[in-house]
Coordinates of C-alpha atoms and ligand atoms in Angstrom, one line a residue:
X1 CA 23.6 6.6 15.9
X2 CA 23.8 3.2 16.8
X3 CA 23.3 -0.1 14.8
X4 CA 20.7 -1.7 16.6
X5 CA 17.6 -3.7 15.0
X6 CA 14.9 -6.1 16.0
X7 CA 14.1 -9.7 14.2
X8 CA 10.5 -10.3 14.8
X9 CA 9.3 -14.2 15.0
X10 CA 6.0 -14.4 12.9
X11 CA 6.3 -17.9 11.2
X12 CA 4.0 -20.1 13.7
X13 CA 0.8 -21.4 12.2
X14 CA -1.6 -21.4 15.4
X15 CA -4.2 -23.8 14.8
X16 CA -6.1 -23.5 17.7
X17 CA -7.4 -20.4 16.3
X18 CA -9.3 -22.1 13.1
X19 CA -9.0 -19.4 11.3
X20 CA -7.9 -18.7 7.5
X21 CA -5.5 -16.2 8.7
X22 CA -2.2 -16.4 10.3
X23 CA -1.9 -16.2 13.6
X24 CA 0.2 -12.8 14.2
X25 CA -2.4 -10.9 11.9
X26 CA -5.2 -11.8 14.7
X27 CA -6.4 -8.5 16.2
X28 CA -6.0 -7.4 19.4
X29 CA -8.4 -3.9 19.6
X30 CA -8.8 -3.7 15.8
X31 CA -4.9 -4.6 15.5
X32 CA -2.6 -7.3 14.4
X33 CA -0.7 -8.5 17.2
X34 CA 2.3 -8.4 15.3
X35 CA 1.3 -4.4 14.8
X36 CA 1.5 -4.0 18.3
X37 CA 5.0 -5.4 18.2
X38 CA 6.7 -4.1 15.7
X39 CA 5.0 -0.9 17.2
X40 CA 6.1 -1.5 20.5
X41 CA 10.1 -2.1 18.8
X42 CA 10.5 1.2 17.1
X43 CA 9.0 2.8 20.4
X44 CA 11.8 1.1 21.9
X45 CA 14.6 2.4 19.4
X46 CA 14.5 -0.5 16.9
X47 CA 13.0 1.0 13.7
X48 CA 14.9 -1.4 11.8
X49 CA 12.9 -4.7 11.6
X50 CA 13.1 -7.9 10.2
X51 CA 9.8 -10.4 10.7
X52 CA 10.2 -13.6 10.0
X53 CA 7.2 -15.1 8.2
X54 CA 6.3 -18.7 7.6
X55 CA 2.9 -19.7 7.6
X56 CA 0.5 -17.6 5.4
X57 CA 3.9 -15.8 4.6
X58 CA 2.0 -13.9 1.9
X59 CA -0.3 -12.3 4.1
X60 CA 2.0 -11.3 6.6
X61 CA 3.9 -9.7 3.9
X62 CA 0.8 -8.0 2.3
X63 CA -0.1 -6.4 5.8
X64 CA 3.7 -5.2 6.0
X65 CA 3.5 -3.1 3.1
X66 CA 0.0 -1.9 4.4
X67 CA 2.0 -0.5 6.9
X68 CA 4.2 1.5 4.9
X69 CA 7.1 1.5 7.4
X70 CA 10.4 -0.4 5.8
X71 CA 9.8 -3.5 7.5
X72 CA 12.1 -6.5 6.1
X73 CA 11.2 -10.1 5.8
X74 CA 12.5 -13.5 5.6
X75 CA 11.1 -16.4 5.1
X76 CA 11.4 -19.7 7.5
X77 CA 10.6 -22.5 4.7
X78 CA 10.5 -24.9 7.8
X79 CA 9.5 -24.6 11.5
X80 CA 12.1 -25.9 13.1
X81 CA 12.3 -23.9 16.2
X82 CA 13.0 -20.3 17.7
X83 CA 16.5 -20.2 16.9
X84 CA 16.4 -21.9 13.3
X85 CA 13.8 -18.6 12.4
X86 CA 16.5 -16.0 13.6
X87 CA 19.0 -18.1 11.7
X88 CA 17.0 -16.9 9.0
X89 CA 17.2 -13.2 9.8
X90 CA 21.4 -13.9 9.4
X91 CA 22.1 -11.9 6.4
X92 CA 19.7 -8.4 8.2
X93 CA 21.6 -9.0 11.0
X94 CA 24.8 -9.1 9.8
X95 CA 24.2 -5.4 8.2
X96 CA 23.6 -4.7 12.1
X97 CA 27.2 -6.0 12.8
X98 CA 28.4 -4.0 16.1
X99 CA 25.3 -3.0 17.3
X100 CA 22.1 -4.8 19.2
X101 CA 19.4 -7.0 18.1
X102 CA 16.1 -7.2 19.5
X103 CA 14.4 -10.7 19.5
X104 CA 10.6 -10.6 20.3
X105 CA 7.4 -13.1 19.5
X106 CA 5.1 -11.6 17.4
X107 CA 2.1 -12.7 18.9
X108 CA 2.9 -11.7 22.4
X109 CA 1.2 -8.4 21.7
X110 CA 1.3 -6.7 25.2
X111 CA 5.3 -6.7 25.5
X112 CA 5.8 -2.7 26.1
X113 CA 8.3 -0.5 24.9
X114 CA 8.8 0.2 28.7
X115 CA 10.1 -3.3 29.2
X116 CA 12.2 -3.1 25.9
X117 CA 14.0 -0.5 27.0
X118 CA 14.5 -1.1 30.6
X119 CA 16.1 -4.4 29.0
X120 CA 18.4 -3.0 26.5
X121 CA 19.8 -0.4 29.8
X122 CA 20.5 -3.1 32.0
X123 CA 22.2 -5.2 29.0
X124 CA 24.4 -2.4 28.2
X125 CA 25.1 -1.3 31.7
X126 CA 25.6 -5.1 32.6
X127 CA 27.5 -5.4 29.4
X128 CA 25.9 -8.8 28.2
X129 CA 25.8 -10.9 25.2
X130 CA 22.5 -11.8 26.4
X131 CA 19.8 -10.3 28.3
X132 CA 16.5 -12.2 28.4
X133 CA 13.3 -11.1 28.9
X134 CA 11.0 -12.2 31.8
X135 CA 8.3 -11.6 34.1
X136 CA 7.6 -13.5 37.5
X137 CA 3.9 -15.0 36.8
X138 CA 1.6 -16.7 39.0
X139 CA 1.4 -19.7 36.9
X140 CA 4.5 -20.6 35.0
X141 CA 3.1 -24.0 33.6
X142 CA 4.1 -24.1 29.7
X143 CA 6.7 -20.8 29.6
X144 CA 10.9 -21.4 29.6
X145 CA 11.7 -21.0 33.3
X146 CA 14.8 -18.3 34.1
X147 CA 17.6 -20.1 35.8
X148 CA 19.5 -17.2 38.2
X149 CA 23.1 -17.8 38.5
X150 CA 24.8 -17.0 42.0
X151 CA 27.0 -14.1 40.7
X152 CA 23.5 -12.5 39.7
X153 CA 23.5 -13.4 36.2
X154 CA 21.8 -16.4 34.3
X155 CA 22.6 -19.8 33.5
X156 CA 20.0 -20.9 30.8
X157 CA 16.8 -21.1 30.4
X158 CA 14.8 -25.2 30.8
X159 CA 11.9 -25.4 29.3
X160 CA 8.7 -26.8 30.7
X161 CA 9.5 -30.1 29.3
X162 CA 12.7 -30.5 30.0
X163 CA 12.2 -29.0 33.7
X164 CA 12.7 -31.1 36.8
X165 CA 9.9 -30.6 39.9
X166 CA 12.5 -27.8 41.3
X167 CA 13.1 -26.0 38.3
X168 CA 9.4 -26.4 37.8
X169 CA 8.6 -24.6 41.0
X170 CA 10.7 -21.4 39.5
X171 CA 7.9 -18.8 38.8
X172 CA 10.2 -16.2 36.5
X173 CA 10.1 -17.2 33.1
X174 CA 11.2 -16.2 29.2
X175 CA 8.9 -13.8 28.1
X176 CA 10.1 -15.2 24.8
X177 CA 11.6 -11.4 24.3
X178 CA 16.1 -10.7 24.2
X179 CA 18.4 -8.4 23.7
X180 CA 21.9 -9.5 21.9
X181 CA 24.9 -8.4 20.8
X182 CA 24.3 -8.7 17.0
X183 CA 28.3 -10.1 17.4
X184 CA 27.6 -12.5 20.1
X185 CA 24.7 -13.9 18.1
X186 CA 26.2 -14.5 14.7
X187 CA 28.7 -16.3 16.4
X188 CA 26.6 -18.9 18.2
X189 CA 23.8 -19.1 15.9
X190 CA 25.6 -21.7 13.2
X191 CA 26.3 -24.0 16.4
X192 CA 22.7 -24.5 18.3
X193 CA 22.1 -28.1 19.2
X194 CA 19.1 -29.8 17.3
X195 CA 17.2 -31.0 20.6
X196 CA 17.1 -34.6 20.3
X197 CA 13.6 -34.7 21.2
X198 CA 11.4 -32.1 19.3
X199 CA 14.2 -31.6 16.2
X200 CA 14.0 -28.2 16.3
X201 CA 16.7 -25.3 17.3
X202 CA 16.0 -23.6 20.2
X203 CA 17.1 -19.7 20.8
X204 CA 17.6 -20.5 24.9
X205 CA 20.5 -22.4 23.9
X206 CA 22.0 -19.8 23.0
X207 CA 22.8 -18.8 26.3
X208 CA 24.7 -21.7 27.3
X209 CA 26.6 -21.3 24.0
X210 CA 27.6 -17.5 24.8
X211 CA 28.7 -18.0 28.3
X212 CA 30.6 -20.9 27.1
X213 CA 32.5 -18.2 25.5
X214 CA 33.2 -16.5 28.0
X215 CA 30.4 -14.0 27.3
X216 CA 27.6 -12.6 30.1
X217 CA 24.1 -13.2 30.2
X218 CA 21.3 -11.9 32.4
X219 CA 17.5 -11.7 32.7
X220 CA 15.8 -8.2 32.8
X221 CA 12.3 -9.0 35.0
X222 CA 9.3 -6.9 33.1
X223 CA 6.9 -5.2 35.6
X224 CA 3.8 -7.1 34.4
X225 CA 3.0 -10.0 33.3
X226 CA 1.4 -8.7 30.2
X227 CA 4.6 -8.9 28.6
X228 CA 4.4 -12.6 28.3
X229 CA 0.8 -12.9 27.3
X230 CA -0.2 -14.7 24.2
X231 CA -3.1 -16.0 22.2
X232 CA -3.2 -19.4 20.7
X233 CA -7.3 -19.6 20.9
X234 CA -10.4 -17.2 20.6
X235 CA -10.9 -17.3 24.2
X236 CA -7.3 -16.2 24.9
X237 CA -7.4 -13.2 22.3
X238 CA -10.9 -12.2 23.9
X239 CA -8.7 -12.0 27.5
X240 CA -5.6 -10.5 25.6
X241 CA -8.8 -7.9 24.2
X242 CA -10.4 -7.5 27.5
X243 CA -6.9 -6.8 29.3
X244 CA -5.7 -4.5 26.4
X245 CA -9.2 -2.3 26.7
X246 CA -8.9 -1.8 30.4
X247 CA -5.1 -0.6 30.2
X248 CA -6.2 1.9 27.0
X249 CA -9.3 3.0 29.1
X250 CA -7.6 3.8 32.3
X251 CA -5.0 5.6 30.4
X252 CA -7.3 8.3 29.0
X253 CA -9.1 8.5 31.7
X254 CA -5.8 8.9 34.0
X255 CA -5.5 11.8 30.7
X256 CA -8.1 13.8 31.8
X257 CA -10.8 11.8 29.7
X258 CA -14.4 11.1 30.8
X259 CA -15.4 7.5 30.4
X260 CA -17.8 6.9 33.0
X261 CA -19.3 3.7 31.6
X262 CA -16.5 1.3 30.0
X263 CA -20.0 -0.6 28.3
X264 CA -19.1 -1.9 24.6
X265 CA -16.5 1.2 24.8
X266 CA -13.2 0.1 22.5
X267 CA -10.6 2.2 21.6
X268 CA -7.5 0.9 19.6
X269 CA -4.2 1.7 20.7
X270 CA -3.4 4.3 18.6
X271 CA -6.2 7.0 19.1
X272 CA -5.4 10.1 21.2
X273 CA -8.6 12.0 23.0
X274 CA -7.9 15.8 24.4
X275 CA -8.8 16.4 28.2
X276 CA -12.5 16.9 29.2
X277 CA -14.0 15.2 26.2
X278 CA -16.5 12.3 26.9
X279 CA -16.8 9.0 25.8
X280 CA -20.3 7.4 26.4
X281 CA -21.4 3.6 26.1
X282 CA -21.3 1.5 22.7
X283 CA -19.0 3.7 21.7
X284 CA -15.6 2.0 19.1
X285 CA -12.5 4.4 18.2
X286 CA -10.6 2.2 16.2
X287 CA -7.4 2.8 13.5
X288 CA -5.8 6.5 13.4
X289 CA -7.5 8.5 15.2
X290 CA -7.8 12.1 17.1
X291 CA -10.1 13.8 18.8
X292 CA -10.1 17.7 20.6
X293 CA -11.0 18.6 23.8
X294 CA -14.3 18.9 25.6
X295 CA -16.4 16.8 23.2
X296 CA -18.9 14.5 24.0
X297 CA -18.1 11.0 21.9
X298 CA -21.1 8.6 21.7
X299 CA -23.1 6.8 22.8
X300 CA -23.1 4.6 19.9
X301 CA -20.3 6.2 17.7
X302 CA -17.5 4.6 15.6
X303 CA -15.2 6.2 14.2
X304 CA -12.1 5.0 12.4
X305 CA -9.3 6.6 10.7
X306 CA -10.5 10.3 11.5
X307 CA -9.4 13.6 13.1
X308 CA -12.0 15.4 15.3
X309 CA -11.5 19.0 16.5
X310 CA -12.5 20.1 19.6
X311 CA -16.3 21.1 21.1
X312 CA -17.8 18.5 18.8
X313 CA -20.7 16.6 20.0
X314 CA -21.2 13.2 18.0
X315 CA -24.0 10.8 18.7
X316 CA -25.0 7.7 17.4
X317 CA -22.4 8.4 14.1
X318 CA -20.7 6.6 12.2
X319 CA -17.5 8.1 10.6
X320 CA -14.8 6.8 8.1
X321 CA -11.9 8.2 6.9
X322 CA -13.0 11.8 7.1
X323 CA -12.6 15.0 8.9
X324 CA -14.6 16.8 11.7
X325 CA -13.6 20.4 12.8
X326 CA -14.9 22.0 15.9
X327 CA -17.6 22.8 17.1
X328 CA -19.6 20.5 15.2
X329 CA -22.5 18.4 16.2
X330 CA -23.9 15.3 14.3
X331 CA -26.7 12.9 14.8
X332 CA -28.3 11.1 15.9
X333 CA -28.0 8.3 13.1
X334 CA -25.8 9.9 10.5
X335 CA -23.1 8.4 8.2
X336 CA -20.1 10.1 7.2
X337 CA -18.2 8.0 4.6
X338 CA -14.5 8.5 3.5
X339 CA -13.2 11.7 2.3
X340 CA -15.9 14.2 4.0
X341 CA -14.7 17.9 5.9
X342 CA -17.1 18.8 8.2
X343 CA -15.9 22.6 8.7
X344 CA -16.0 24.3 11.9
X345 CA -19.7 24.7 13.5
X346 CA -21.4 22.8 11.4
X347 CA -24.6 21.1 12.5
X348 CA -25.8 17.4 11.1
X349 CA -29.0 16.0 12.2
X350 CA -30.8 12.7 11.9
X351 CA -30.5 10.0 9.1
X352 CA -28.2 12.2 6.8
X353 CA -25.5 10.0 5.1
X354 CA -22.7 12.9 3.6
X355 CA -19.8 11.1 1.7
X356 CA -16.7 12.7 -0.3
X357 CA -17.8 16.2 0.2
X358 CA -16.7 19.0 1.9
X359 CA -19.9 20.9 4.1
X360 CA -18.3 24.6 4.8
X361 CA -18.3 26.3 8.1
X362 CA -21.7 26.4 10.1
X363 CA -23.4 25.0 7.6
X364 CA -26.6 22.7 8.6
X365 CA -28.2 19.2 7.0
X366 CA -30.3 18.9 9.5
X367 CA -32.7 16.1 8.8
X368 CA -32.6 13.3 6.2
X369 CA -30.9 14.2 3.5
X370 CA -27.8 12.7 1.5
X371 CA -24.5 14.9 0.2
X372 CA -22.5 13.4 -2.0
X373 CA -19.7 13.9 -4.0
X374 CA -20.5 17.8 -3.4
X375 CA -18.7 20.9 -2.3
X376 CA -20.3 22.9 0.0
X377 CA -19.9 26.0 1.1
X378 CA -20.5 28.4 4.4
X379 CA -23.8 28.8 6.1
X380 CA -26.0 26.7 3.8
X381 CA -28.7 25.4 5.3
X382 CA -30.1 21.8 3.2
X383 CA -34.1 21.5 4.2
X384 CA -35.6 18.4 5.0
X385 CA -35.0 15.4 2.8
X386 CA -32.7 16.6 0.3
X387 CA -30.5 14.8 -2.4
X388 CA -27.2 15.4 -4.2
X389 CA -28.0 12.9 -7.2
X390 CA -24.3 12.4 -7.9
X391 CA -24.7 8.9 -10.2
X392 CA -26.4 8.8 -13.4
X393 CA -25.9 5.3 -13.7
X394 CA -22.3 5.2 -15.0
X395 CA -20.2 7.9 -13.8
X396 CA -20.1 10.4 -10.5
X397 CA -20.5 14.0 -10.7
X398 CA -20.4 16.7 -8.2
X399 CA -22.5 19.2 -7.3
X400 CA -21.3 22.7 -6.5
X401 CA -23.0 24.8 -3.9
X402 CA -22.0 27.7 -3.0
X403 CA -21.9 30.0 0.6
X404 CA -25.4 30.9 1.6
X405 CA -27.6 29.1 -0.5
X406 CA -30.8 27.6 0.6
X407 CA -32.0 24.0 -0.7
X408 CA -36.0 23.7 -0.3
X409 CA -37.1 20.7 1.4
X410 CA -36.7 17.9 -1.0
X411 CA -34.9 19.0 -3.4
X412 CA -33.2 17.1 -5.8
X413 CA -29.8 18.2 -7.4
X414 CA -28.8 16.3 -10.1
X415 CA -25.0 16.6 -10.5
X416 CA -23.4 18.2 -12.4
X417 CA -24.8 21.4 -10.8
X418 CA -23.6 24.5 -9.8
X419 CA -26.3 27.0 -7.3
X420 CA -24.6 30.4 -7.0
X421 CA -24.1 32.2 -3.8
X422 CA -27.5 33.4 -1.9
X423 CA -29.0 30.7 -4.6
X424 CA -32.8 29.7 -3.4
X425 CA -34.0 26.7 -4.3
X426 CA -38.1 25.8 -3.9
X427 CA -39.5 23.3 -2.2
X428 CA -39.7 19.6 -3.9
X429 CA -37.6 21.1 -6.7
X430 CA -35.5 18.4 -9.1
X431 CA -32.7 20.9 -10.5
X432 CA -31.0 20.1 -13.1
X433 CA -30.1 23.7 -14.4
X434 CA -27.4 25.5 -12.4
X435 CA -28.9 28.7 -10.1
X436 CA -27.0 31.8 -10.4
X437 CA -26.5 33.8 -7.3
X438 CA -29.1 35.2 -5.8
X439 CA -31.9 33.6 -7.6
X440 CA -34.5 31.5 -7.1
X441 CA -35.8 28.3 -9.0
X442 CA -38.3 26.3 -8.9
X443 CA -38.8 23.3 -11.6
X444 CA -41.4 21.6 -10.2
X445 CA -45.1 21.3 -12.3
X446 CA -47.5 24.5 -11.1
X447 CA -50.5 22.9 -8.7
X448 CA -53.4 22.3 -10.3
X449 CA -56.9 22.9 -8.1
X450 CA -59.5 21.1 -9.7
X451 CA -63.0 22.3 -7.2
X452 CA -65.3 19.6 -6.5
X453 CA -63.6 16.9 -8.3
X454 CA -64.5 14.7 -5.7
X455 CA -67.8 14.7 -6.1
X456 CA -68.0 15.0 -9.8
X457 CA -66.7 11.5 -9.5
X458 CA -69.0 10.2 -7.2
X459 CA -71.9 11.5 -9.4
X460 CA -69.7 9.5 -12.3
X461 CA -69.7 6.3 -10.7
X462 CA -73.3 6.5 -9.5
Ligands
LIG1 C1 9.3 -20.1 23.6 C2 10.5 -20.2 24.4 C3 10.1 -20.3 25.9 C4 9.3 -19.0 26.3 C5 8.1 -18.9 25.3 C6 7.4 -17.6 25.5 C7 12.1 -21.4 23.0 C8 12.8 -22.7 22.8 N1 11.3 -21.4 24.1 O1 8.6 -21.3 23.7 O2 11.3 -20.3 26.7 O3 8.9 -19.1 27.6 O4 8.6 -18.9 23.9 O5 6.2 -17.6 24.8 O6 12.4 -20.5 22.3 N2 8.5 -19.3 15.8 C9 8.9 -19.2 14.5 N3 9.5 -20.3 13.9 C10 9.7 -21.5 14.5 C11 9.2 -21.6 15.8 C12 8.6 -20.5 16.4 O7 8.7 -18.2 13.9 O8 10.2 -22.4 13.9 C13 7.8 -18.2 16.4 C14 6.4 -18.4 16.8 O9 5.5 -18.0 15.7 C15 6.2 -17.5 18.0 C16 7.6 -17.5 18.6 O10 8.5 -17.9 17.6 O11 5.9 -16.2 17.6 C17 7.7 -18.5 19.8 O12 7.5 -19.8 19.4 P1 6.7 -20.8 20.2 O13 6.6 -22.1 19.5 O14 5.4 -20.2 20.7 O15 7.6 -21.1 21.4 P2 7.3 -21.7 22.8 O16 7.4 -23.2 22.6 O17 6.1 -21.2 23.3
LIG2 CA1 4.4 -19.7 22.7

C-alpha cells in the first residue's frame, strides 16, 4: 500500500458565474465539477482527499457528505493564492508523510484519471519532487506556460503576466494539476515567496524552490486539452457541457450502444448502458444509473438514480429512484416516482403515475391509472382508470393486491385494503372492504331504469 493522497483546490469564488452557489458545485452533465474531480482522483489511486474550501465553504462541505465517501476538508479563511490553499492542507498531508500528493483544481472538471496516472508513472520513473501537469493548447493566453529545461526536465512555470513575448509564444502550459513528493512539499511550502504584485502564494514557485534543493522536476504533457479546461462563465460550462456530452456519447456508442440522433440526448458520467440498447432523441440519463441490454430508451425519457434490466422498452417516461426489471415496457407518458419495482414483463401504458410500490411480474396498468403506496403482485391486470386512494388526508396507507386479481375499470381502492388472490373487482367500484380470494365485489349503487322519464318531464314542464 502506498501513502499517497490528493488535496483538491475548491476555495475560489467565481463571480462571473452570478450564481448563489460556489463555483466547484456548478454542474457539468448533472454533476459538480468538483465530483468529477474528486471522481477522477480515486480513479487515479488517490481515495484519500482533502478539498479545500473557501467561498460558500458550507456548501461545499454539505455536498461532501452527500457523497458519502470520507472526503476531508480545510478551510482557506483567505484567498491568497494556489500555494497558500495547499498550505492549508499541511496537517492531511503530513499523515501522507513518505508517500505522493496529488494537487488538482476543482473546477477543471475534464482532467482524466488517464492523465493522472500517466503523470504519477513518469514522476516515479523520473523520480521527481515535482511533476506538473500540462497539455500543449492552441491558445495559451491566460494559463502558466511550462518552461522545458535542456536536460529534459523543467525549470518553472511564468505565468501569463509575468511572461515575456518569448515565453508568451510557449504553447504547453500548467494544467493547474501536480504530482509531489508529500516530503518535497512540506519542505518548501513554509518558504513560497508572496509575489510582490498580486500578494498571494503561488504553487509554481514551488518548483524553483525544489530544484533549488537539489530536487527534480518535470512536466507530464496530457493527451488533450480537456484536461485544462475550465468554467468561469455560463457560456464556458455550456462548452465544458457540450464537450463532456460528445466524449460520454461516443463512448457508448464505441460500447456497442445505439444513439443515432445525439438531439437533447444527455447522459451523466456515471451511467452504464448494455450493448444493443437504444437511446432515442430528448432523452436525459442522469445520476446512478444502469440499464441492460437491447432496450430501446426514449424518445423523451429521463431517468435518474435507477437500474433497468434488459429487453425493456421505455417511452416518453419519467423514472426516479426506482427499479425496472426486464422485459418491461412503459409508456407513453408515465411516471414512476421513488421506490417503485417494476418486476420482470410487466407492461405500463399511457398516463399511469405508480409511486412506492412494487407491480409483480407481468403484471399490466395499462391505461390511466395511479398505484400508490401498494404491493402488487403477479399477473394483475388494473382496468382503465383505476386508483389506489393511499391518503386520507393525514396519513398513507397501502393497499395490498394480491397475484391474479382483476381491478374493474375505475375502481377505487381505498387503502388500507387487502383483495385476495383471483380477487375480481366490478367496474366503477369504490372498495373499501378487503376481497377475499376468489371473489367478486361490487360496491357500487344498483342502476336504476326509470322508462319514459324523459318525456314525463316534458309533459311536466308543458
Ligand atoms: C493557476 C496556475 C496556472 C495554471 C492555471 C490553470 C498558479 C499561480 N497558477 O492559475 O499556472 O495555468 O491555474 O488553470 O497556481 N484557489 C484556491 N485558493 C486560492 C487561489 C486559488 O482554492 O487562494 C483554487 C481556485 O478555486 C481554483 C484553483 O485554485 O480551483 C486555481 O486557481 P486560479 O485562481 O484559477 O489560478 P490561475 O490564476 O488560473
Ligand atoms: Ca483558473
Amino acid at each position: 500500500m502506498n501513502n499517497n493522497c490528493a488535496v483538491i483546490l475548491a476555495a475560489g469564488e467565481g463571480k462571473r458565474m452570478k450564481s448563489r452557489h460556489s463555483k466547484v458545485l456548478c454542474e457539468v452533465l448533472f454533476k459538480p465539477m468538483l465530483g468529477w474531480v474528486l471522481d477522477a482522483a480515486a480513479a487515479a489511486g488517490a481515495s484519500d482527499r482533502c478539498v479545500v474550501t473557501g467561498h460558500n465553504c458550507g456548501e461545499v462541505e454539505g455536498y461532501l457528505q452527500s457523497r458519502e465517501d470520507g472526503c476531508e476538508t480545510v478551510r482557506q479563511a483567505e484567498r491568497l493564492g494556489t500555494g497558500h490553499a495547499v498550505l492549508q492542507a499541511a496537517d492531511f498531508l503530513s499523515r501522507h508523510a513518505g508517500g505522493h500528493a496529488l494537487v488538482l483544481c476543482g473546477d477543471a472538471p475534464l482532467m482524466d484519471a488517464q492523465s493522472i496516472r500517466g503523470a504519477y508513472e513518469a514522476h516515479i520513473k523520473q523520480g521527481n519532487a515535482v511533476t506538473v501537469i500540462s497539455a500543449v493548447v492552441g491558445d495559451p493566453t491566460g494559463y502558466g506556460r511550462i518552461l522545458r529545461s535542456e536536460a529534459g526536465g523543467i525549470f518553472g512555470i511564468v505565468e501569463e503576466k509575468n511572461a515575456d513575448e518569448g515565453q508568451k509564444a510557449i504553447r504547453e502550459i500548467n494544467s493547474g494539476g501536480y504530482w509531489f513528493s508529500v516530503d518535497g512539499l512540506l519542505a518548501v511550502l513554509g518558504e513560497l515567496p508572496k509575489n510582490p504584485v498580486s500578494g498571494e502564494y503561488y504553487l509554481t514557485d514551488a518548483i524553483a524552490l525544489l530544484l533549488g534543493r537539489g530536487q527534480k522536476a518535470g512536466a507530464f504533457a496530457a493527451g488533450s486539452e480537456d484536461v485544462v479546461l475550465g468554467a468561469n462563465d455560463r457560456v464556458q460550462l455550456a462548452a465544458l457541457n457540450e464537450r463532456a456530452r460528445a466524449a460520454v456519447l461516443n463512448g457508448h456508442r464505441l460500447a456497442g450502444v445505439s444513439i443515432p440522433c445525439g438531439d437533447g440526448v444527455l447522459i451523466g458520467p456515471d451511467v452504464s448502458i448494455g450493448a444493443d440498447t437504444v437511446i432515442l432523441p430528448g432523452t436525459i440519463l442522469r445520476g446512478k444509473v444502469s440499464i441492460g441490454e437491447d432496450c430501446v430508451i426514449g424518445p423523451n425519457s429521463l431517468l435518474e438514480d435507477s437500474t433497468v434490466g434488459s429487453h425493456v422498452k421505455l417511452n416518453a417516461v419519467q423514472c426516479y429512484q426506482s427499479q425496472i426489471e426486464d422485459g418491461v415496457t412503459a409508456g407513453p407518458f408515465v411516471h414512476i416516482r421513488p421506490n417503485s419495482l417494476l418486476r420482470a414483463g410487466v407492461k405500463v401504458g399511457d398516463f399511469v403515475e405508480i409511486k412506492n410500490s412494487v407491480v409483480g411480474n407481468g403484471s399490466k396498468v395499462p391505461h390511466l391509472t395511479y398505484v400508490g403506496d401498494s404491493d402488487v403482485g403477479a399477473h394483475v391486470n388494473f382496468g382503465c382508470g383505476c386508483v389506489t386512494v393511499n391518503y386520507d388526508g393525514k396519513s398513507k396507507n397501502r393497499c395490498v393486491v394480491e397475484d391474479h386479481a382483476f381491478i374493474g375499470c375505475n375502481t377505487n381502492l381505498i387503502a388500507p385494503v387487502h383483495i385476495g388472490e383471483y380477487g375480481y373487482t366490478a367496474a366503477g367500484s369504490t372498495i373499501t372492504d378487503d376481497v377475499p380470494e376468489n371473489a367478486l365485489a361490487i360496491a357500487r349503487a344498483r342502476q336504476v331504469v326509470k322508462p319514459m322519464w324523459v318525456k314525463g318531464r316534458q309533459e311536466k314542464d308543458g
